[in-house]
CSV table of C-alpha atoms and ligand atoms in Angstrom, one decimal:
chain,number,residue,atom,x,y,z
A,201,UNK,CA,0.0,0.0,0.0
A,202,UNK,CA,1.3,3.4,-1.0
A,203,UNK,CA,0.2,6.4,1.1
A,204,UNK,CA,1.0,10.1,0.7
A,205,UNK,CA,0.6,13.3,2.6
A,206,UNK,CA,0.0,16.5,0.8
A,207,UNK,CA,-0.8,20.1,1.6
A,208,UNK,CA,0.7,23.6,1.8
A,209,UNK,CA,3.9,24.4,3.8
A,210,UNK,CA,3.5,24.0,7.5
A,211,UNK,CA,0.2,22.1,7.3
A,212,UNK,CA,1.6,19.3,9.5
A,213,UNK,CA,2.4,16.7,6.9
A,214,UNK,CA,5.7,15.6,8.3
A,215,UNK,CA,4.3,15.4,11.8
A,216,UNK,CA,1.4,13.2,10.7
A,217,UNK,CA,3.4,11.0,8.3
A,218,UNK,CA,5.8,10.2,11.2
A,219,UNK,CA,3.0,9.5,13.6
A,220,UNK,CA,1.2,7.3,11.1
A,221,UNK,CA,4.4,5.3,10.5
A,222,UNK,CA,4.9,4.8,14.2
A,223,UNK,CA,1.3,3.8,14.8
A,224,UNK,CA,1.3,1.3,11.9
A,225,UNK,CA,4.6,-0.2,13.1
A,226,UNK,CA,3.1,-0.7,16.6
A,227,UNK,CA,0.2,-2.5,14.9
A,228,UNK,CA,2.7,-4.9,13.3
A,229,UNK,CA,3.0,-3.4,9.8
A,230,UNK,CA,6.3,-3.2,7.9
A,231,UNK,CA,6.5,0.5,7.1
A,232,UNK,CA,8.9,2.7,5.3
A,233,UNK,CA,8.6,6.5,5.8
A,234,UNK,CA,10.0,8.6,2.9
A,235,UNK,CA,9.7,12.1,1.5
A,236,UNK,CA,9.9,14.2,-1.6
A,237,UNK,CA,11.8,15.8,-3.0
A,238,UNK,CA,14.2,13.1,-1.9
A,239,UNK,CA,13.7,9.6,-0.6
A,240,UNK,CA,16.7,8.0,-2.4
A,241,UNK,CA,20.4,9.1,-2.5
A,242,UNK,CA,20.1,10.6,-6.0
A,243,UNK,CA,16.8,12.4,-5.3
A,244,UNK,CA,18.2,13.8,-2.0
A,245,UNK,CA,21.0,15.4,-4.2
A,246,UNK,CA,18.4,16.9,-6.4
A,247,UNK,CA,16.5,18.2,-3.3
A,248,UNK,CA,19.5,20.4,-2.5
A,249,UNK,CA,19.4,21.9,-6.0
A,250,UNK,CA,15.7,22.7,-5.9
A,251,UNK,CA,15.2,23.9,-2.3
A,252,UNK,CA,18.3,26.0,-1.7
A,253,UNK,CA,19.2,29.3,-3.4
A,254,UNK,CA,17.4,32.3,-4.8
A,255,UNK,CA,13.7,32.0,-5.6
A,256,UNK,CA,14.3,32.6,-9.3
A,257,UNK,CA,17.2,30.1,-9.5
A,258,UNK,CA,15.2,27.8,-11.8
A,259,UNK,CA,12.3,28.5,-14.3
A,260,UNK,CA,9.1,26.6,-13.5
A,261,UNK,CA,9.7,24.3,-16.6
A,262,UNK,CA,13.2,23.4,-15.3
A,263,UNK,CA,11.7,22.8,-11.8
A,264,UNK,CA,9.2,20.4,-13.3
A,265,UNK,CA,12.0,18.4,-14.9
A,266,UNK,CA,14.1,18.4,-11.7
A,267,UNK,CA,11.2,17.3,-9.4
A,268,UNK,CA,10.1,14.7,-11.9
A,269,UNK,CA,13.7,13.4,-12.2
A,270,UNK,CA,13.9,13.2,-8.4
A,271,UNK,CA,10.5,11.4,-8.3
A,272,UNK,CA,11.6,8.9,-11.0
A,273,UNK,CA,14.7,8.0,-9.0
A,274,UNK,CA,12.7,7.8,-5.7
A,275,UNK,CA,10.2,5.5,-7.5
A,276,UNK,CA,12.9,3.2,-9.0
A,277,UNK,CA,15.2,2.9,-6.0
A,278,UNK,CA,12.9,3.2,-3.0
A,279,UNK,CA,9.1,3.0,-3.6
A,280,UNK,CA,8.8,0.2,-6.1
A,281,UNK,CA,11.3,-2.1,-4.3
A,282,UNK,CA,9.5,-1.5,-1.0
A,283,UNK,CA,6.0,-2.2,-2.4
A,284,UNK,CA,7.4,-5.3,-4.1
A,285,UNK,CA,8.6,-6.5,-0.7
A,286,UNK,CA,5.2,-6.0,0.8
A,287,UNK,CA,6.0,-2.9,2.8
A,288,UNK,CA,3.6,0.0,3.5
A,289,UNK,CA,5.1,3.1,1.9
A,290,UNK,CA,4.3,6.5,3.4
A,291,UNK,CA,5.6,9.5,1.5
A,292,UNK,CA,5.6,13.1,2.7
A,293,UNK,CA,4.6,14.7,-0.6
A,294,UNK,CA,4.5,13.1,-4.1
A,295,UNK,CA,3.2,14.1,-7.6
A,296,UNK,CA,0.3,16.3,-6.3
A,297,UNK,CA,2.9,18.7,-5.0
A,298,UNK,CA,4.3,19.2,-8.5
A,299,UNK,CA,0.8,19.6,-9.9
A,300,UNK,CA,0.3,22.5,-7.4
A,301,UNK,CA,3.7,24.1,-6.8
A,302,UNK,CA,4.9,24.1,-10.4
A,303,UNK,CA,1.6,23.5,-12.2
A,304,UNK,CA,-0.1,26.7,-10.9
A,305,UNK,CA,2.7,29.0,-11.9
A,306,UNK,CA,1.7,29.5,-15.5
A,307,UNK,CA,-1.2,28.9,-17.8
A,308,UNK,CA,0.1,25.8,-19.6
A,309,UNK,CA,2.3,24.3,-16.9
A,310,UNK,CA,-0.3,22.0,-15.3
A,311,UNK,CA,-0.6,20.2,-18.6
A,312,UNK,CA,3.2,19.9,-18.9
A,313,UNK,CA,3.3,18.4,-15.4
A,314,UNK,CA,0.6,15.9,-16.2
A,315,UNK,CA,2.2,14.9,-19.5
A,316,UNK,CA,5.6,14.3,-17.9
A,317,UNK,CA,3.9,12.4,-15.1
A,318,UNK,CA,2.2,10.1,-17.5
A,319,UNK,CA,5.5,9.6,-19.4
A,320,UNK,CA,7.9,9.1,-16.5
A,321,UNK,CA,6.0,8.2,-13.3
A,322,UNK,CA,2.6,6.7,-14.2
A,323,UNK,CA,1.5,5.7,-10.7
A,324,UNK,CA,-0.8,7.3,-8.1
A,325,UNK,CA,-0.9,6.5,-4.4
A,326,UNK,CA,-3.6,4.2,-3.0
A,327,UNK,CA,-4.5,6.9,-0.5
A,328,UNK,CA,-3.6,10.6,-0.1
A,329,UNK,CA,-4.2,12.6,3.0
A,330,UNK,CA,-4.6,16.3,2.2
A,331,UNK,CA,-3.9,18.2,5.4
A,332,UNK,CA,-5.9,21.3,4.8
A,333,UNK,CA,-5.1,24.4,6.7
A,334,UNK,CA,-5.5,28.2,6.6
A,335,UNK,CA,-2.3,29.5,4.8
A,336,UNK,CA,-1.6,32.1,7.5
A,337,UNK,CA,-1.5,29.4,10.2
A,338,UNK,CA,0.6,27.1,8.0
A,339,UNK,CA,3.1,29.9,7.2
A,340,UNK,CA,3.4,30.9,10.8
A,341,UNK,CA,4.1,27.2,11.7
A,342,UNK,CA,6.6,26.8,8.9
A,343,UNK,CA,8.4,30.0,9.6
A,344,UNK,CA,9.0,29.0,13.2
A,345,UNK,CA,11.0,26.1,11.9
A,346,UNK,CA,13.9,25.9,9.4
A,347,UNK,CA,16.7,27.9,7.8
A,348,UNK,CA,18.0,27.2,4.4
A,349,UNK,CA,15.2,25.2,2.6
A,350,UNK,CA,12.9,28.1,2.1
A,351,UNK,CA,12.7,28.9,-1.6
A,352,UNK,CA,9.0,28.0,-1.8
A,353,UNK,CA,7.9,29.2,1.6
A,354,UNK,CA,9.0,32.7,0.5
A,355,UNK,CA,6.2,32.6,-2.1
A,356,UNK,CA,3.9,34.4,0.3
A,357,UNK,CA,0.3,34.1,1.4
A,358,UNK,CA,-1.6,34.7,-1.9
A,359,UNK,CA,0.2,31.8,-3.7
A,360,UNK,CA,-0.3,29.5,-0.6
A,361,UNK,CA,-4.0,30.4,-0.7
A,362,UNK,CA,-4.2,29.5,-4.4
A,363,UNK,CA,-2.5,26.2,-3.7
A,364,UNK,CA,-4.8,25.4,-0.9
A,365,UNK,CA,-7.7,25.9,-3.2
A,366,UNK,CA,-6.0,23.8,-5.9
A,367,UNK,CA,-5.3,20.9,-3.5
A,368,UNK,CA,-9.0,20.9,-2.6
A,369,UNK,CA,-9.9,20.8,-6.3
A,370,UNK,CA,-7.6,17.8,-6.8
A,371,UNK,CA,-9.3,16.1,-3.8
A,372,UNK,CA,-12.8,16.7,-5.2
A,373,UNK,CA,-11.7,15.3,-8.6
A,374,UNK,CA,-10.4,12.1,-7.1
A,375,UNK,CA,-12.5,11.3,-4.0
A,376,UNK,CA,-11.6,7.7,-3.9
A,377,UNK,CA,-7.9,8.5,-3.5
A,378,UNK,CA,-8.1,11.6,-1.3
A,379,UNK,CA,-9.1,12.1,2.4
A,380,UNK,CA,-9.3,15.8,3.4
A,381,UNK,CA,-8.1,16.3,6.9
A,382,UNK,CA,-8.7,19.5,9.0
A,383,UNK,CA,-5.2,20.4,9.9
A,384,UNK,CA,-6.0,23.2,12.3
A,385,UNK,CA,-6.8,20.8,15.2
A,386,UNK,CA,-4.3,19.4,17.7
A,387,UNK,CA,-1.9,16.8,16.4
A,388,UNK,CA,-3.3,14.0,18.5
A,389,UNK,CA,-6.8,14.3,17.1
A,390,UNK,CA,-5.5,14.5,13.6
A,391,UNK,CA,-3.3,11.5,14.1
A,392,UNK,CA,-6.2,9.4,15.4
A,393,UNK,CA,-8.4,10.3,12.4
A,394,UNK,CA,-5.6,9.5,9.9
A,395,UNK,CA,-4.9,6.1,11.6
A,396,UNK,CA,-8.6,5.2,11.6
A,397,UNK,CA,-8.9,6.0,7.9
A,398,UNK,CA,-5.7,4.2,7.0
A,399,UNK,CA,-6.7,1.0,8.9
A,400,UNK,CA,-10.1,1.1,7.2
A,401,UNK,CA,-8.4,1.1,3.8
A,402,UNK,CA,-5.7,-1.5,4.8
A,403,UNK,CA,-8.4,-3.9,6.0
B,1287,ADP,P1,4.8,20.3,7.1
B,1287,ADP,O1,5.6,19.0,6.9
B,1287,ADP,O2,3.4,20.2,6.5
B,1287,ADP,O3,5.5,21.5,6.6
B,1287,ADP,P2,5.3,20.0,9.9
B,1287,ADP,O4,4.7,18.7,10.3
B,1287,ADP,O5,6.8,20.1,9.7
B,1287,ADP,O6,4.5,20.5,8.6
B,1287,ADP,O7,4.8,21.1,11.0
B,1287,ADP,C1,5.2,22.4,10.9
B,1287,ADP,C2,5.3,22.9,12.4
B,1287,ADP,O8,4.1,23.0,13.0
B,1287,ADP,C3,6.3,22.1,13.2
B,1287,ADP,O9,7.0,22.9,14.1
B,1287,ADP,C4,5.3,21.2,14.0
B,1287,ADP,O10,5.8,20.8,15.2
B,1287,ADP,C5,4.1,22.1,14.2
B,1287,ADP,N1,2.8,21.3,14.1
B,1287,ADP,C6,2.5,20.2,13.4
B,1287,ADP,N2,1.2,19.8,13.5
B,1287,ADP,C7,0.7,20.7,14.4
B,1287,ADP,C8,-0.6,20.8,15.0
B,1287,ADP,N3,-1.6,20.0,14.7
B,1287,ADP,N4,-0.9,21.8,15.8
B,1287,ADP,C9,0.1,22.7,16.1
B,1287,ADP,N5,1.4,22.7,15.6
B,1287,ADP,C10,1.7,21.7,14.8
B,1288,TYD,P1,8.8,20.0,2.3
B,1288,TYD,O1,10.2,19.6,2.8
B,1288,TYD,O2,7.7,19.0,2.4
B,1288,TYD,O3,8.5,21.4,3.0
B,1288,TYD,P2,7.4,21.8,4.0
B,1288,TYD,O4,7.7,20.9,5.2
B,1288,TYD,O5,7.7,23.2,4.3
B,1288,TYD,O6,6.1,21.5,3.5
B,1288,TYD,O7,8.9,20.4,0.8
B,1288,TYD,C1,9.9,21.3,0.4
B,1288,TYD,C2,9.3,22.3,-0.6
B,1288,TYD,O8,9.3,21.7,-1.9
B,1288,TYD,C3,7.9,22.7,-0.3
B,1288,TYD,O9,7.9,24.1,-0.2
B,1288,TYD,C4,7.1,22.3,-1.6
B,1288,TYD,C5,8.2,22.1,-2.6
B,1288,TYD,N1,7.9,21.1,-3.7
B,1288,TYD,C6,7.6,21.5,-5.0
B,1288,TYD,O10,7.6,22.7,-5.3
B,1288,TYD,N2,7.3,20.6,-5.9
B,1288,TYD,C7,7.3,19.2,-5.7
B,1288,TYD,O11,7.0,18.4,-6.6
B,1288,TYD,C8,7.6,18.8,-4.3
B,1288,TYD,C9,7.6,17.3,-4.0
B,1288,TYD,C10,7.9,19.8,-3.4
């Protein structure tokens, strides 16, 4: 089973991905917790290229190629082997992030993202948790955190608000795959809901 967490910056994805991995392991499942961009040695190298440096370091088109290259490596080296071995794979972000972060930055870019996805990736998760949160709350949480990986967090509130709406559109278009989670609540309540929904799907 392949599970992903999606949402805007600071929504609580990493926290919930980690908590779900811990809870499933306690319940006896063999779990790998991974992330994008990254999740394999080559993709972690690409992560540094895309997350550090000036906001205009790459064009949106180049970013689509870099994130998709990282995803392809992650899929080949980490995700497919783990699924093949019967493990539950939990990824903190996957292709929906490229659909939003790159796809919303120009009129034709979403189509480019989708075409490249079909060509090079071609898989969707079994279940995606969209952690939905007000962008101001997400940004204040994210800002309280790290230092040098902030190319996208610097995009500002209006772009985060567009992405929040875009993620909700993706969820409406694929209701079988998505579960929309209210991320403004405390982490324990969210974790309990995510675990219940996951166990219902695993059963
Ligand atoms: P993301 O991976 O979506 O950017 P994180 O899980 O890293 O989000 O959370 C961002 C920050 O907010 C962290 O400092 C984390 O401890 C905190 N946080 C996560 N979930 C909650 C929550 N439900 N309520 C309050 N703070 C939270
Ligand atoms: P992440 O480490 O999950 O950041 P955060 O914890 O702040 O949510 O992801 C790093 C950044 O990379 C995040 O701002 C979103 C961006 N990103 C893209 O722009 N496209 C992508 O395809 C992916 C996977 C991430």
